[in-house]
Short mmCIF file of C-alpha atoms in Angstrom, two decimals:
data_model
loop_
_atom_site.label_atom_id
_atom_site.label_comp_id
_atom_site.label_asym_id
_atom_site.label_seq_id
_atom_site.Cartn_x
_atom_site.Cartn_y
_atom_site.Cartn_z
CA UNK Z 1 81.25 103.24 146.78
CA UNK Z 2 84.17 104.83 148.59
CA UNK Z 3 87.16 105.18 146.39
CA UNK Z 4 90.97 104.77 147.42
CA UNK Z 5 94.58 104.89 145.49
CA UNK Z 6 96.46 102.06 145.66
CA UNK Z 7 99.93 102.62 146.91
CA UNK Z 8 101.42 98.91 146.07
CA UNK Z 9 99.84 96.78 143.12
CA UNK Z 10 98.06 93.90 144.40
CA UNK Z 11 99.58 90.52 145.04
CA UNK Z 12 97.68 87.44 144.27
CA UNK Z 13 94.43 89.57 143.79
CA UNK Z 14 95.00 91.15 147.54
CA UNK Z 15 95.24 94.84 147.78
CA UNK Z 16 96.34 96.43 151.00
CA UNK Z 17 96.00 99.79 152.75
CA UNK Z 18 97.77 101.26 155.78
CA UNK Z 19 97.82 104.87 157.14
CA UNK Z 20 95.38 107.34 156.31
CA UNK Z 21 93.37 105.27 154.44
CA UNK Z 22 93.16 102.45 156.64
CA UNK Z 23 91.78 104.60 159.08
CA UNK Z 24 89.33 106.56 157.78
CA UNK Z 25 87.80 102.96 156.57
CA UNK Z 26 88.16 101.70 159.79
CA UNK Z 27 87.44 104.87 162.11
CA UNK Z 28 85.22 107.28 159.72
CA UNK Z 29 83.23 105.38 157.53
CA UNK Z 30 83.25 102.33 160.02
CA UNK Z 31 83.50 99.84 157.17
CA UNK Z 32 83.45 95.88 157.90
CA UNK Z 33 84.68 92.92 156.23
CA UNK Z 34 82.31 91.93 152.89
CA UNK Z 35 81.56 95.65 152.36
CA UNK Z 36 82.85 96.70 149.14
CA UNK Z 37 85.18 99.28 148.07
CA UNK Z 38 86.86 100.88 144.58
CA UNK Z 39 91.06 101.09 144.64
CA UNK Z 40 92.68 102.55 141.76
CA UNK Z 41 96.18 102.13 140.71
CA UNK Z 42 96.45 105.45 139.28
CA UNK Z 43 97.78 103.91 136.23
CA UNK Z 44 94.60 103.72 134.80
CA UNK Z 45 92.96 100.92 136.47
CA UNK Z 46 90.32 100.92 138.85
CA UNK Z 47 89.74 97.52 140.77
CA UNK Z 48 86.24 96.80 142.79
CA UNK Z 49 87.15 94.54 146.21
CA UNK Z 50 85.80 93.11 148.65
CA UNK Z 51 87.11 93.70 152.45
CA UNK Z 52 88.12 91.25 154.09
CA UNK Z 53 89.45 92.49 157.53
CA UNK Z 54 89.87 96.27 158.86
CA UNK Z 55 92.09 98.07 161.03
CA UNK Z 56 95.57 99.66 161.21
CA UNK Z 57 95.53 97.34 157.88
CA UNK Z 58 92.75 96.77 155.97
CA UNK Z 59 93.21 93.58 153.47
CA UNK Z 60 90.59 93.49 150.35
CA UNK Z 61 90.25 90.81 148.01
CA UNK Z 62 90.17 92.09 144.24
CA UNK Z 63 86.56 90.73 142.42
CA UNK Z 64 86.76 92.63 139.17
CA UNK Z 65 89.45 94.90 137.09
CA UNK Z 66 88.27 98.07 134.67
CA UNK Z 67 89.87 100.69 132.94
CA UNK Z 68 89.35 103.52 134.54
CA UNK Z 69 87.53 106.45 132.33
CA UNK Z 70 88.15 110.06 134.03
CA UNK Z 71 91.31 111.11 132.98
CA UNK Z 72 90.84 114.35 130.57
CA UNK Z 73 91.98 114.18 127.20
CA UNK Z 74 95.25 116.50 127.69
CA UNK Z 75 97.65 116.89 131.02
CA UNK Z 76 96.56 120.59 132.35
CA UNK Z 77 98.97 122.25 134.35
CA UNK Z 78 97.72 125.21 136.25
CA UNK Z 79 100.39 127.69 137.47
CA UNK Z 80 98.54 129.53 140.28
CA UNK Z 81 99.68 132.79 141.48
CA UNK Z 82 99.82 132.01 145.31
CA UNK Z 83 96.87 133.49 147.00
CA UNK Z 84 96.04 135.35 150.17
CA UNK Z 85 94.63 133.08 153.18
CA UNK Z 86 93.55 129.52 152.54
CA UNK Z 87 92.10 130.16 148.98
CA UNK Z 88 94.84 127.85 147.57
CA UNK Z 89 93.40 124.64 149.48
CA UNK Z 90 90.25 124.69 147.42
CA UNK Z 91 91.50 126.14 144.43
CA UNK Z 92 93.80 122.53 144.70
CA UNK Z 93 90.67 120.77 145.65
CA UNK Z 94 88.39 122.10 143.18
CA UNK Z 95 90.67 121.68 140.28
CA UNK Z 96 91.33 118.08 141.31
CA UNK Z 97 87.51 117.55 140.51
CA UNK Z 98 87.91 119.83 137.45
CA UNK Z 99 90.53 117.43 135.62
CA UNK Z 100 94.13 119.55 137.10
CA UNK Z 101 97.07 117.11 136.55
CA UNK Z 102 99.15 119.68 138.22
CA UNK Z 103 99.24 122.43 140.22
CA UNK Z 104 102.16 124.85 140.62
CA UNK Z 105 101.93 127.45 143.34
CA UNK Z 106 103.69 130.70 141.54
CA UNK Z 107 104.99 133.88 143.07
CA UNK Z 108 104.09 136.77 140.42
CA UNK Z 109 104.90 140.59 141.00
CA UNK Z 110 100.90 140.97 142.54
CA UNK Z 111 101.31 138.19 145.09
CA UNK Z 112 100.75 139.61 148.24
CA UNK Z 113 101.14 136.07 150.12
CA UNK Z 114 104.90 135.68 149.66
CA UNK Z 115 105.42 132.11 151.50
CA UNK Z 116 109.22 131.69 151.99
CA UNK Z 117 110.61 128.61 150.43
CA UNK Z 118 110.35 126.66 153.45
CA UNK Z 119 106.62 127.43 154.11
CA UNK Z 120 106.13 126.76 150.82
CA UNK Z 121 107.23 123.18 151.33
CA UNK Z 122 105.57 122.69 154.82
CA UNK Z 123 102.46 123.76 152.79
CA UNK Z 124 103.37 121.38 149.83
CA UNK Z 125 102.59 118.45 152.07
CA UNK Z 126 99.13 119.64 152.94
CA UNK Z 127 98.32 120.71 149.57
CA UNK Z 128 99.31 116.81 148.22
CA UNK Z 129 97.12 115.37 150.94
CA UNK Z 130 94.23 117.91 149.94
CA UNK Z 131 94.86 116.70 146.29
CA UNK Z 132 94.59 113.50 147.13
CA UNK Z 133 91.56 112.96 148.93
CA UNK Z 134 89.83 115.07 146.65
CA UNK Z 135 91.46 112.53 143.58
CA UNK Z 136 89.51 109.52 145.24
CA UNK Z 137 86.33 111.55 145.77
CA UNK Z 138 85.88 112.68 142.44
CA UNK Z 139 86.93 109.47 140.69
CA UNK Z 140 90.39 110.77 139.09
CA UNK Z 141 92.34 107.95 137.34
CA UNK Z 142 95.70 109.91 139.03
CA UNK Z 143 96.53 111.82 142.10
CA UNK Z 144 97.62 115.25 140.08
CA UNK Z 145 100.69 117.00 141.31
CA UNK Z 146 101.74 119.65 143.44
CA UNK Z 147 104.50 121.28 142.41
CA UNK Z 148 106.94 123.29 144.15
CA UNK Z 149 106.82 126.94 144.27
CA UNK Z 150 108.39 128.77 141.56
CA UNK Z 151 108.43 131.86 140.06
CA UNK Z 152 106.41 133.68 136.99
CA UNK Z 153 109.70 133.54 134.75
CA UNK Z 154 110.41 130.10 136.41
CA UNK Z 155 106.93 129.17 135.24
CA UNK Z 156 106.85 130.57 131.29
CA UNK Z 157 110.57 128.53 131.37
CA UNK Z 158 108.79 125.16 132.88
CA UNK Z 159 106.02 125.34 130.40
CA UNK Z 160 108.23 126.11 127.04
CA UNK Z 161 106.78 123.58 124.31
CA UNK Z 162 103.32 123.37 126.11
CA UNK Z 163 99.81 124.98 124.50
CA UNK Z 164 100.01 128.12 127.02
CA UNK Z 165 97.20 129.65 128.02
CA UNK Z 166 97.31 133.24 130.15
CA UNK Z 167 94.49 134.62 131.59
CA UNK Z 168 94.61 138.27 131.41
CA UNK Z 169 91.69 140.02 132.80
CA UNK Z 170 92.84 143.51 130.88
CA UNK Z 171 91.76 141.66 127.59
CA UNK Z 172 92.44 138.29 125.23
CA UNK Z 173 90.64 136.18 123.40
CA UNK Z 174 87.73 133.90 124.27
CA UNK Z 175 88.89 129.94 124.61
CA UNK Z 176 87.86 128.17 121.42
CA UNK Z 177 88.00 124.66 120.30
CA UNK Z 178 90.12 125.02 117.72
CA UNK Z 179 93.22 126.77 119.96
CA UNK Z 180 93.39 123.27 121.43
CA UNK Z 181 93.09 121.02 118.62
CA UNK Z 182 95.74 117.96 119.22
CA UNK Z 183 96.92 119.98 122.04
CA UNK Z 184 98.33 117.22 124.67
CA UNK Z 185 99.77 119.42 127.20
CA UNK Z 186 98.26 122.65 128.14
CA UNK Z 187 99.55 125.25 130.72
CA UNK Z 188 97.10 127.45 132.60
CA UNK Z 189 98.95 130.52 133.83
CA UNK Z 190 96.14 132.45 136.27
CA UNK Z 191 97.17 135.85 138.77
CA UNK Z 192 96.55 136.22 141.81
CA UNK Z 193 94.53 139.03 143.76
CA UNK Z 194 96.12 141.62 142.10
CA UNK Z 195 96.14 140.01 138.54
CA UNK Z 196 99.17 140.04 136.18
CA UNK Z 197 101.69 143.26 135.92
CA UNK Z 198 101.61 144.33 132.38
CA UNK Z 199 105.45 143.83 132.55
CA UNK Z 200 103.90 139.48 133.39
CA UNK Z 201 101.41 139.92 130.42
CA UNK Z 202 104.01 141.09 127.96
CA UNK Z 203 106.75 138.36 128.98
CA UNK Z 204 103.66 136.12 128.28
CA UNK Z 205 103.04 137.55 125.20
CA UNK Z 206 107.21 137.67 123.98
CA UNK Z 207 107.43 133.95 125.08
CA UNK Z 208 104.14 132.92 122.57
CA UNK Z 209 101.20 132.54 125.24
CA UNK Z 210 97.93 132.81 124.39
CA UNK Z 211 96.39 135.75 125.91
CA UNK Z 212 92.88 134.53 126.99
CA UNK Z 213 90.12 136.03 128.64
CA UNK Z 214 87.21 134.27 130.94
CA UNK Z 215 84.33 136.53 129.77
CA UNK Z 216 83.28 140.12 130.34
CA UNK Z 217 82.69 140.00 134.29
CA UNK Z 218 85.65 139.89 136.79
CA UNK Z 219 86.71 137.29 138.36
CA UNK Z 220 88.36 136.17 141.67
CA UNK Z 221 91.77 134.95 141.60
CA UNK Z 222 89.88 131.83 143.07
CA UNK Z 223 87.05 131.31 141.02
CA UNK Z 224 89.42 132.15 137.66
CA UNK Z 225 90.99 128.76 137.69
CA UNK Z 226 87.83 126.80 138.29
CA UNK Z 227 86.08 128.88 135.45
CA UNK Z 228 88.80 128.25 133.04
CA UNK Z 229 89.78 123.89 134.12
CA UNK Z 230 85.48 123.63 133.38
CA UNK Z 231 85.62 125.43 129.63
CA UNK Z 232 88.72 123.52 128.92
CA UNK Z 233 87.53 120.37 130.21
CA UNK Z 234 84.30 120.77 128.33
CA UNK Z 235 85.96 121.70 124.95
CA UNK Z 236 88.36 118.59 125.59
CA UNK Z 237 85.19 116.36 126.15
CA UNK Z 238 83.45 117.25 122.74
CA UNK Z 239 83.45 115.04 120.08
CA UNK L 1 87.91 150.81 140.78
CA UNK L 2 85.83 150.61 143.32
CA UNK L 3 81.91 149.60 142.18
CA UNK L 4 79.05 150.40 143.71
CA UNK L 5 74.89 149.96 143.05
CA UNK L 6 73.03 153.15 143.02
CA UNK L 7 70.00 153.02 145.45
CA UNK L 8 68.52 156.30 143.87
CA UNK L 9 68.80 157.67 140.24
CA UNK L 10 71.44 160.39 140.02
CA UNK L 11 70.08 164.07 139.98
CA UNK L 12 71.76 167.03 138.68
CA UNK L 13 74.24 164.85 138.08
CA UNK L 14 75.21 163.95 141.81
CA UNK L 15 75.39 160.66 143.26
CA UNK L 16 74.83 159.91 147.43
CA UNK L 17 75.35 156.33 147.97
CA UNK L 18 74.26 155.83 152.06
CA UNK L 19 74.58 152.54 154.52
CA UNK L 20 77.09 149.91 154.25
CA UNK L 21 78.19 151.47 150.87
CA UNK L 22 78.95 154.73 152.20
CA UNK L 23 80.54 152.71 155.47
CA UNK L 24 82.77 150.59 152.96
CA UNK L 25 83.81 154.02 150.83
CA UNK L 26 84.75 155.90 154.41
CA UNK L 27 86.15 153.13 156.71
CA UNK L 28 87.49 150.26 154.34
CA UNK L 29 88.88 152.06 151.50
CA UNK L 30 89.29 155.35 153.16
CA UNK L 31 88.81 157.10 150.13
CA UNK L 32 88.83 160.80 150.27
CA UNK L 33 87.61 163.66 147.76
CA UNK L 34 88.54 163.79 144.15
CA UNK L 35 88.88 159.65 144.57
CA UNK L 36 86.60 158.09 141.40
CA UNK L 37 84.14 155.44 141.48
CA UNK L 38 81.88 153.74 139.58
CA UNK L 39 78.21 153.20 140.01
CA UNK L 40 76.11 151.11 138.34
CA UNK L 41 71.94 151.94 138.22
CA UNK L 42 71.21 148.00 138.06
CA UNK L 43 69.58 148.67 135.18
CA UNK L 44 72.35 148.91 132.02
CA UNK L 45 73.96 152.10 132.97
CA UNK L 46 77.23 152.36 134.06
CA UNK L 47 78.34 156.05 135.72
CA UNK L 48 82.24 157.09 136.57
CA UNK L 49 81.85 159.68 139.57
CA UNK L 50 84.36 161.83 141.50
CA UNK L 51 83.79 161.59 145.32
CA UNK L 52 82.73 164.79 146.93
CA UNK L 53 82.49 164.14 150.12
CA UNK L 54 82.52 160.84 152.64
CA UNK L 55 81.28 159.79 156.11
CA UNK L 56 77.58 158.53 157.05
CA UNK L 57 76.49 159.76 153.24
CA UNK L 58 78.83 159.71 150.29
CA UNK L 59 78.27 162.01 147.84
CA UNK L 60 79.64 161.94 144.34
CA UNK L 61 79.49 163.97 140.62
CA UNK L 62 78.71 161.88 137.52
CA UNK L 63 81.57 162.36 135.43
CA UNK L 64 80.30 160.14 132.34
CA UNK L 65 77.79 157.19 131.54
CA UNK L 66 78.10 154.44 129.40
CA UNK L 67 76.37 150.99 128.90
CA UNK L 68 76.57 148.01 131.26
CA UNK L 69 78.35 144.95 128.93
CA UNK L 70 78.81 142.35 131.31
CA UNK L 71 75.24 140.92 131.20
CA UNK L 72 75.09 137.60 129.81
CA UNK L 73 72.92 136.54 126.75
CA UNK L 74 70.68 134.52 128.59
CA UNK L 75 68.74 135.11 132.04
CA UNK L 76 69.92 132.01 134.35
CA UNK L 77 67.92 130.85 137.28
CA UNK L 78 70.34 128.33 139.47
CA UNK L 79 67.97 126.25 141.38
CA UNK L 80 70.07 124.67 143.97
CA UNK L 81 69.29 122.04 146.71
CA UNK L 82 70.63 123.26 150.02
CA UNK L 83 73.20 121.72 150.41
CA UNK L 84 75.88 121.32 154.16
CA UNK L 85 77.15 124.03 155.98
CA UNK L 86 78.15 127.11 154.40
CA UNK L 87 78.38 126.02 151.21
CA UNK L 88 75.57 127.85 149.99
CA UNK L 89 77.19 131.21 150.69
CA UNK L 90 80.13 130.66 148.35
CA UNK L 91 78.04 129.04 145.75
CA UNK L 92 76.09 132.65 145.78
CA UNK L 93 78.94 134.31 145.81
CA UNK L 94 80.70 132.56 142.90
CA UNK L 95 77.35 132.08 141.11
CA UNK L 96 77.28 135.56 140.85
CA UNK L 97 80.70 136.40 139.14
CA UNK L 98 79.97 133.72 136.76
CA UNK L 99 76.78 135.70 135.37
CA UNK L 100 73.89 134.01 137.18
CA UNK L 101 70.44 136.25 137.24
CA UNK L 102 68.92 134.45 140.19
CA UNK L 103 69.34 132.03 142.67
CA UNK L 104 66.57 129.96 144.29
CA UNK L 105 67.36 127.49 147.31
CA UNK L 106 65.31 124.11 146.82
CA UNK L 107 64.59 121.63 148.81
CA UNK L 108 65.10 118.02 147.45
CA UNK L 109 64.52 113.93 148.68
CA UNK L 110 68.22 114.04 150.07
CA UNK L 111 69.28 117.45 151.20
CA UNK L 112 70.57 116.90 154.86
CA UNK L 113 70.44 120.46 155.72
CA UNK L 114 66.70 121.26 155.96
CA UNK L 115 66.03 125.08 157.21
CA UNK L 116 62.38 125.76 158.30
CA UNK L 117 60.98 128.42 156.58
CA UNK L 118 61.80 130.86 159.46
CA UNK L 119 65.43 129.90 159.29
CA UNK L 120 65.71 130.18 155.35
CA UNK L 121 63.82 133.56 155.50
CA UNK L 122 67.13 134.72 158.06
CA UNK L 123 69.51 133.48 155.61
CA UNK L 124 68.14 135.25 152.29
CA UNK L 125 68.88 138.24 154.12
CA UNK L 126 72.50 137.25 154.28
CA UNK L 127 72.82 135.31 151.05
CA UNK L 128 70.58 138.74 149.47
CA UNK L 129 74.25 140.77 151.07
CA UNK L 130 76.68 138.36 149.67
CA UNK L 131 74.88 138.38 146.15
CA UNK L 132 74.96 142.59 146.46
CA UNK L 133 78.82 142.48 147.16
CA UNK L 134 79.74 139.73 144.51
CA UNK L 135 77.75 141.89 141.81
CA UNK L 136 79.58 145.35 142.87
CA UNK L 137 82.77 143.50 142.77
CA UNK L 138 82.41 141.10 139.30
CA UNK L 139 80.88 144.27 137.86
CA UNK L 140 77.46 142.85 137.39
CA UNK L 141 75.13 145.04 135.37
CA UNK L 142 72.42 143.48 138.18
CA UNK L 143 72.24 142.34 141.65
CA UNK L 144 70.75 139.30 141.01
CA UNK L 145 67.61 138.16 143.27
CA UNK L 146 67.67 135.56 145.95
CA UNK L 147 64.50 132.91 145.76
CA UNK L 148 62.74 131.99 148.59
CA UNK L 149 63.07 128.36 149.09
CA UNK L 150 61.00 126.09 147.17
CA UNK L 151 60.44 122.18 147.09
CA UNK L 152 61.90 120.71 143.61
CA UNK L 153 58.29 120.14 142.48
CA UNK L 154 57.62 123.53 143.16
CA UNK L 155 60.99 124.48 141.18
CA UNK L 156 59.89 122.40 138.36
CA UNK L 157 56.72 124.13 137.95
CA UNK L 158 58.14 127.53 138.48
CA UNK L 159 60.72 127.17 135.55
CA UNK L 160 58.13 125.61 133.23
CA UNK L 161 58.57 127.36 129.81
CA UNK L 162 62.08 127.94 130.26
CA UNK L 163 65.24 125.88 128.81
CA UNK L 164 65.29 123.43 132.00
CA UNK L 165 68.85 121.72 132.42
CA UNK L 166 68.78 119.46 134.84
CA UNK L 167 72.18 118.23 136.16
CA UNK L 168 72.45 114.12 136.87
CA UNK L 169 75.31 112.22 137.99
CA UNK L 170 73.97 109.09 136.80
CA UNK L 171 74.08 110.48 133.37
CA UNK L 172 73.01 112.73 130.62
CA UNK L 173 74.34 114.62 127.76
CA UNK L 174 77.01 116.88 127.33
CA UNK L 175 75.72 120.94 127.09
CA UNK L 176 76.01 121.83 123.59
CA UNK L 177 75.67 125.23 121.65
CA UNK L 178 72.81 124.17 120.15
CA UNK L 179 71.09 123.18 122.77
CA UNK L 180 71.07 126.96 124.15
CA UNK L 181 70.04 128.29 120.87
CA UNK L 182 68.04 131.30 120.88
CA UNK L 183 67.16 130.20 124.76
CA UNK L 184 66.55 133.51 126.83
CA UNK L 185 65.70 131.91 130.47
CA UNK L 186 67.65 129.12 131.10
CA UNK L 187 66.85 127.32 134.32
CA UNK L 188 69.82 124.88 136.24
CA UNK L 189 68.91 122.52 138.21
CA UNK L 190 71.57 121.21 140.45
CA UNK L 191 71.64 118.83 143.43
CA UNK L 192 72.94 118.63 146.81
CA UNK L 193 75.59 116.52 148.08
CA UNK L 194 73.42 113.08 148.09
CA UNK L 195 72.57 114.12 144.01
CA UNK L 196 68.76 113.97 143.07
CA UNK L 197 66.37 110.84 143.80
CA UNK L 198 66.05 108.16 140.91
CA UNK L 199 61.68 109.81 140.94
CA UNK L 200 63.32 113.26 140.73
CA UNK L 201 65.13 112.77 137.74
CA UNK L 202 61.94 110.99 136.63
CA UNK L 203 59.70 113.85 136.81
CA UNK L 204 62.35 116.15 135.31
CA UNK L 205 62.61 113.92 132.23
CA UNK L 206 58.73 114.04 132.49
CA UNK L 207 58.39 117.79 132.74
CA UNK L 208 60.58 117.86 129.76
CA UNK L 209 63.77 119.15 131.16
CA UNK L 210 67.12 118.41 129.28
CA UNK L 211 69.21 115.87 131.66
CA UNK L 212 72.95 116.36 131.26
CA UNK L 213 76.31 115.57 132.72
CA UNK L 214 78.84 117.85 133.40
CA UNK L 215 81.84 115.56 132.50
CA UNK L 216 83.47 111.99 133.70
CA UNK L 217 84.43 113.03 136.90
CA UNK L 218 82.14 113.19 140.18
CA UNK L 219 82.15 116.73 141.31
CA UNK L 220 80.99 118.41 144.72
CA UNK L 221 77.44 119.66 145.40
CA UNK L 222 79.48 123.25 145.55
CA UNK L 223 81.94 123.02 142.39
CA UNK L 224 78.73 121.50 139.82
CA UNK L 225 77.32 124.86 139.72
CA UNK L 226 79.91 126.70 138.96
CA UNK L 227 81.69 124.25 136.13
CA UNK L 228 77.76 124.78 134.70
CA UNK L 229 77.61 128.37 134.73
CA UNK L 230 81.59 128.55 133.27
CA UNK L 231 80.36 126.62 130.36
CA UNK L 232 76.97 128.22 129.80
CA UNK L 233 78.68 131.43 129.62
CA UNK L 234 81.10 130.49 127.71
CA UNK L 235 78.76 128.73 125.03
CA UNK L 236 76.37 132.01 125.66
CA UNK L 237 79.40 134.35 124.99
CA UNK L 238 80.16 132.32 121.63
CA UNK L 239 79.79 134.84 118.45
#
């Protein structure tokens, strides 16, 4: 059933969408009054209703309430080196499905994208819709963040009094279990093309990150963060 | 540095790497004389090698050998529906950096995108390219093969004896350690964006494969793969 964030609670058991939403029920999936559809007030409610008109407004009546179940077990930050081309749109959507609650783009010494500020913030709003959409598809409980850019000593600063994990393809140790035992708030540091400087790794290392490795084969800057949100989300998930 | 496959066995200790290798050594990275390289035999051997000389044939000198490591445990055959698009070209591609030993396209009940045999016979040749360059670059000890497509109950029957996971939206269990124990072929079954038929994941429970879920949230045809192969390496890594 097609899944949408609330933007307002709903009043008298009547939820309403405008924008974006309303018109992609309307216009894309063509919906008509009595279909059904799932709203969630990303507070940890998801609501099945029933539509009752459609347009530049579309008005559903709520039938049931339920908590909703998908959000992982600790708030995951991933501070992602900014990548060449338009690998950061589905590194954002990918790790939306993966469990992210927030994504910070990061300028490290390797970056060979260098967005100014003010692309970074034209790209900011893209990047939230991207997380967004991809937040109803997968059935997140929240839309996760985008943060705005910042830089790699900006980012070990942010994430002070967080589990930090760095992923250092020159050598760490494997994820395990036990490194995130009661761990509520875990930061994800990951490079970009060019990995981490040594000069990066050592700050990392000085300001009591975990130096962590993704296995014995290389790689992308791309495929990195969606290697390491799956192990984490998995080890988060056992029993 | 650069990686390349060998084609040929060294002898006397020289190296000529020809084709789209040699074209990638000469053109792209305009390396010159004296530049090293490595080159894997696709068959556990690893071989650092000073360039001699570049243009239609590259020639290098072995300067030392040493063992592949970045084979996993475990052979993995990915049997993926076809799935929209190009999807299945990045799937390959990231399939292959996270360890996978072969790929094999399958048709199921609600793949959209159906290629006639003539059309999925084109594409291997592409998707067999994209697997080559992924393995060179993630530092595979293999290039690992490209099936030719099969129907699902022709996957099922070609993975019979082998650890069958079979990945189902509607429900399973987690992946655990245990359940990879001592398992040398693992086979992954994974759907396209519709998921498998209710009488698919029927006659997977019925040929005995393992049905499991790969978290709480709802994840893309395209990302399912690759948050299965992250955590079967990871759990295939474990000491």
């Amino acid at each position: 059933m097609p899944r949408f964030f609330l933007t307002a609670p709903p009043e008298d058991g009547i939820a309403r969408l405008t924008g974006e939403d309303a018109r992609h029920i309307t216009r894309s999936l063509r919906m008509k009054p009595d279909e059904e559809i799932v709203l969630c007030d990303a507070r940890g409610a998801d609501y099945t209703a029933r539509i009752l008109s459609v347009g530049e407004e579309v008005v559903a009546k709520i039938l049931s309430a339920r908590p909703t179940v998908s959000e992982p077990k600790a708030e995951i930050t991933l501070y992602q080196a900014t990548p060449k081309g338009d690998k950061a749109e589905w590194i954002i959507q990918k790790s939306v499905e993966l469990g992210v609650t927030r994504i910070v783009p990061m300028l490290t010494e390797r970056c060979i994208a260098r967005p100014t500020a003010e692309a970074a913030a034209k790209k900011r709003v893209r990047y939230r819709r991207i997380a967004r959409e991809a937040a109803g598809q997968s059935g997140r409980g929240i839309i996760p963040e985008i943060g705005s850019q910042c830089s790699f000593g900006e980012a070990l600063a942010a994430s002070a009094g967080t589990l930090r994990l760095f992923c250092y393809e020159k050598g760490g140790v494997p994820m395990r279990r036990e490194m995130l035992s009661g761990a509520r708030e875990i930061s994800l540091f990951i490079g970009s093309e060019g990995g981490f400087s040594d000069a990066e790794a050592n700050a990392a290392k000085e300001a009591g990150c975990r130096i962590i490795t993704l296995g014995q084969r290389i790689l992308r800057c791309e495929t990195a963060p969606l290697a390491a949100l799956s192990v984490l989300q998995f080890l988060l998930e056992q029993d």
